[in-house]
Amino acid sequence: MTDPTTTAAPAISPELQEAIDGVRADVAALHAELTRYGLVVWTGGNVSGRVPGADLFVIKPSGVDYDDLAPENMILCTLDGTVVEGSPGSDRSPSSDTAAHAYVYRNMPDVGGVVHTHSPYAVAWAARGEAIPCVITAMADEFGGEIPVGPFAVIGDDSIGRGIVETLRGHRSRAVLMKNHGPFTIGKDARDAVKAAVMTEDVARTVHLSRQLGEPVPIDPNAVDSLFNRYQNVYGQDPTGSLN
Amino acid sequence: MTDPTTTAAPAISPELQEAIDGVRADVAALHAELTRYGLVVWTGGNVSGRVPGADLFVIKPSGVDYDDLAPENMILCTLDGTVVEGSPGSDRSPSSDTAAHAYVYRNMPDVGGVVHTHSPYAVAWAARGEAIPCVITAMADEFGGEIPVGPFAVIGDDSIGRGIVETLRGHRSRAVLMKNHGPFTIGKDARDAVKAAVMTEDVARTVHLSRQLGEPVPIDPNAVDSLFNRYQNVYGQDPTGSLN
Amino acid sequence: MTDPTTTAAPAISPELQEAIDGVRADVAALHAELTRYGLVVWTGGNVSGRVPGADLFVIKPSGVDYDDLAPENMILCTLDGTVVEGSPGSDRSPSSDTAAHAYVYRNMPDVGGVVHTHSPYAVAWAARGEAIPCVITAMADEFGGEIPVGPFAVIGDDSIGRGIVETLRGHRSRAVLMKNHGPFTIGKDARDAVKAAVMTEDVARTVHLSRQLGEPVPIDPNAVDSLFNRYQNVYGQDPTGSLN
Amino acid sequence: MTDPTTTAAPAISPELQEAIDGVRADVAALHAELTRYGLVVWTGGNVSGRVPGADLFVIKPSGVDYDDLAPENMILCTLDGTVVEGSPGSDRSPSSDTAAHAYVYRNMPDVGGVVHTHSPYAVAWAARGEAIPCVITAMADEFGGEIPVGPFAVIGDDSIGRGIVETLRGHRSRAVLMKNHGPFTIGKDARDAVKAAVMTEDVARTVHLSRQLGEPVPIDPNAVDSLFNRYQNVYGQDPTGSLN
């Protein structure tokens, strides 16, 4: 009899194994960016990455110290959120947010990475159920407008995943503030989703600070459009366009 | 004649010695988490851990640099708060909060660890004598509701210890904000109490930030119950239930 | 055919090569100060330095990790903002703010260094379009008065560079807060501009904090003058006077 | 002809040389605490220490990187604030705050260490000209009441030193907030003055945070007295009483 929360390992070609190993290494290493930027404390927060060319993703184990994360203890899951039996790390429980990540991968085929944190400024907006208005050019560049709020949803079924997808589908923002909970971000791969998580906290903080002493000046919507389009197509060494 | 603040060393079996050495190592190492998360400055703050199977606990010495803490200079005390004569480190004074830790261990037999800090956001709430309301899911998970305020109490007798125990006994929260003073946290062992101290400052900060720009939305009490129960029984690799 | 965004390499004397190499080393190393002081996240922010005795400057590549910056991947540009063909790093795109840096070098011949960041407190003032008032002596020393606001300008032509130059020309301040965007700072060399960026965030934060709980006391303009003049001529091991 | 800002070196006994070397090492090393706790940026801030048994003190050079501070480039001064000719480091200028330190040593014979920083929360109170009220027990322990404000004074003569001495003489607090400028702290030696600087910023921040969301509860003056007396006589491994 198989454990209902694991899935028998599929036959794995050498190419697929290489892809899995690459995502394991990326996902393990990217967690260091969450601590570097103060987005997480203790064992909170999680990064996952889709395995290119397969219905699989890799995610952090639950409740493990950031100092102890390594490629071999990342956990390989199928898109229904169950652990692939016998794969490295499959003796441990995956992140308690695994169902939400899986829901996003099933329903947003272009998403290659998902990140969740309780970063303080972003959660402060989420606890008021308030979207972050677009009043700085860095936010227009990165998110193309406001960062929206998603519904209050309790862990345990698909309601968090559904809230993320319903809020972000068709939206320029790669970040959603789940009400009373915290930010989830998506990206074309795990690194891109981590970047979105870092930028979410950065703009959450800056706009918070600005509003503490008065009202920030809104940016003209045409300028927001222009900044977003330029940034998605020109910035960096290898611009590949927006995720959405 | 014996010093009234020390206690003659009891006969120590090899098993007990091993248990003591384990707690010394844990307590010394866990102080690094207080500096990592910015919960303490200079020589402030202290962690203690109960020795399993004995009426003993291990605590930090008073006024010693965090860089100089090591297992052998942690101090072994009996549950009345006196130093065990002749044990390593017994030539130094224990933390000036030792009496409060001892009172908690005497009166809360399930408590295996106690932590005290002056972490800034938690003390900010304590100085106003204001409990931290439960408006974020991380707080429902970890504390099962608000973090309560304990009475104003001056160091020197049992009044701090009594204030901690009277506030936390029967309460879901593992943290209390002693008025005008700061947080004390408890746990099933020293590591669990340190986690509670880290999470106390994290939620104290996030709720503070949220309230700076408006009123956070309360979480429905049924949802708080559900989150608390799940987290105590499901999260992590080896969930062992709530302390209380 | 040459790429319109690069310029054929001029003949380079050994002396000029040494000067270029020195600026490459300085500019690469100075980026570490931006991360040390929390002025940037991810790949944001940029430092440039003019090559003494030549119509050239060196700037950071676009979208490259701070951990990967090194002298050989800094990018050499002419004062019209095009990359010098065939020079080390010329296979990469320069910072997306290169045109603004180039405009400043063309129009302010005494400027030897330019820095741009999105440091949070400075951007918070910029998003309100509000100058930072001079209410602390450190600000009088360093900036000789308020830090002014420049116009809203969208990236893509000379409007950012023009806004910087029009605001700072003839002003004591080496920093301008571009509206809804963030600070640009100038200096006699790259290090001096980085110092100005560090001090801009420091005073932006301190004056922000002060105003949160009331009105800071203004400093008498005569005292501001006296502090500015002393600091420019006396402070440090080798005072060389103000840039402006 | 001698430079009016240096003093011919006195005859130095081996014992005095050893004392000077000890203070050089302490003062150089203690600067690392200023950066560890975020009290300074760039080359700002300074620590000095009196040489026991001599009318001499050791202070940081002006405008030198924190990474480059070492015992041999600390500067030996007489109590009138002039550099001792020919001593190591005497080819550099001492801190621009040397005259203020010297004034304190001349007029407060029990003071063995002086520290000055522009730490942000303390300067925020200073810029409003507002004393920090004693609403947390850590402040009662360390300062015995409020941290007072000193007069506005411009660098260049004895007015800063005089403002420090007039404010702190007979006061329990070892810290003064010079108006629009920042904190100066004193101690029985350089380390004690650094501790006071660290605690000043810590309480400046915590009381600031507390007041942001309401009014902190005052502590009864009798309790303040009791906490201050206990802390000065009991805390730590070797309590030696209050400085004042």
Tab-separated table of C-alpha atoms in Angstrom, chain D residues 148-242:
chain	number	residue	atom	x	y	z
D	148	PRO	CA	18.723	64.838	29.054
D	149	VAL	CA	19.203	67.321	26.212
D	150	GLY	CA	22.239	69.610	26.094
D	151	PRO	CA	22.455	73.038	24.403
D	152	PHE	CA	22.929	73.713	20.684
D	153	ALA	CA	26.645	74.337	20.240
D	154	VAL	CA	28.764	74.739	17.150
D	155	ILE	CA	32.102	72.972	16.792
D	156	GLY	CA	35.220	75.133	16.948
D	157	ASP	CA	35.620	76.181	20.588
D	158	ASP	CA	34.801	74.747	24.037
D	159	SER	CA	31.035	75.183	23.730
D	160	ILE	CA	30.301	71.519	22.977
D	161	GLY	CA	32.510	70.286	25.819
D	162	ARG	CA	31.005	72.826	28.203
D	163	GLY	CA	27.474	71.798	27.199
D	164	ILE	CA	28.256	68.154	27.890
D	165	VAL	CA	29.818	68.831	31.282
D	166	GLU	CA	27.142	71.259	32.438
D	167	THR	CA	24.402	68.807	31.516
D	168	LEU	CA	25.943	65.615	32.922
D	169	ARG	CA	27.654	66.907	36.072
D	170	GLY	CA	25.583	65.663	38.976
D	171	HIS	CA	23.198	63.801	36.661
D	172	ARG	CA	22.701	60.045	36.875
D	173	SER	CA	22.664	59.721	33.090
D	174	ARG	CA	25.973	58.963	31.373
D	175	ALA	CA	24.443	60.197	28.084
D	176	VAL	CA	23.475	63.647	26.821
D	177	LEU	CA	21.699	64.466	23.563
D	178	MET	CA	23.336	67.613	22.205
D	179	LYS	CA	20.551	69.587	20.492
D	180	ASN	CA	20.315	69.149	16.679
D	181	HIS	CA	23.556	67.187	16.881
D	182	GLY	CA	23.644	63.845	18.686
D	183	PRO	CA	24.624	61.836	21.748
D	184	PHE	CA	27.820	62.086	23.765
D	185	THR	CA	28.337	59.437	26.448
D	186	ILE	CA	30.821	59.096	29.278
D	187	GLY	CA	32.015	56.153	31.360
D	188	LYS	CA	34.571	55.025	33.891
D	189	ASP	CA	36.612	53.826	30.908
D	190	ALA	CA	36.235	53.689	27.116
D	191	ARG	CA	34.324	50.395	27.229
D	192	ASP	CA	31.826	51.755	29.728
D	193	ALA	CA	31.243	54.834	27.564
D	194	VAL	CA	30.710	52.610	24.513
D	195	LYS	CA	28.177	50.553	26.465
D	196	ALA	CA	26.361	53.791	27.320
D	197	ALA	CA	26.323	54.749	23.613
D	198	VAL	CA	24.881	51.354	22.658
D	199	MET	CA	22.222	51.542	25.375
D	200	THR	CA	21.377	55.157	24.475
D	201	GLU	CA	20.451	54.168	20.927
D	202	ASP	CA	18.635	51.069	22.168
D	203	VAL	CA	16.375	53.002	24.545
D	204	ALA	CA	16.020	55.930	22.117
D	205	ARG	CA	14.639	53.443	19.579
D	206	THR	CA	12.404	51.501	21.939
D	207	VAL	CA	10.813	54.587	23.504
D	208	HIS	CA	10.382	56.086	20.010
D	209	LEU	CA	8.570	52.941	18.848
D	210	SER	CA	6.411	52.860	21.958
D	211	ARG	CA	5.323	56.485	21.561
D	212	GLN	CA	4.431	55.985	17.896
D	213	LEU	CA	1.238	54.151	18.867
D	214	GLY	CA	0.253	55.903	22.101
D	215	GLU	CA	1.607	57.063	25.421
D	216	PRO	CA	4.003	54.789	27.314
D	217	VAL	CA	3.178	54.305	30.999
D	218	PRO	CA	5.592	56.201	33.275
D	219	ILE	CA	7.559	54.218	35.884
D	220	ASP	CA	7.138	55.280	39.503
D	221	PRO	CA	10.207	57.343	40.560
D	222	ASN	CA	10.777	55.117	43.602
D	223	ALA	CA	10.957	52.085	41.342
D	224	VAL	CA	13.395	53.949	39.074
D	225	ASP	CA	15.643	54.647	42.086
D	226	SER	CA	15.489	51.068	43.250
D	227	LEU	CA	16.304	49.661	39.785
D	228	PHE	CA	19.197	52.094	39.275
D	229	ASN	CA	20.760	51.338	42.658
D	230	ARG	CA	20.500	47.586	42.253
D	231	TYR	CA	21.924	47.608	38.727
D	232	GLN	CA	24.922	49.754	39.649
D	233	ASN	CA	25.809	47.483	42.550
D	234	VAL	CA	24.741	43.978	41.634
D	235	TYR	CA	24.710	43.415	37.858
D	236	GLY	CA	27.570	41.663	36.096
D	237	GLN	CA	30.636	39.790	37.315
D	238	ASP	CA	32.381	42.712	38.978
D	239	PRO	CA	30.042	45.564	39.832
D	240	THR	CA	31.976	48.654	40.748
D	241	GLY	CA	29.299	51.215	41.342
D	242	SER	CA	28.049	54.094	39.263
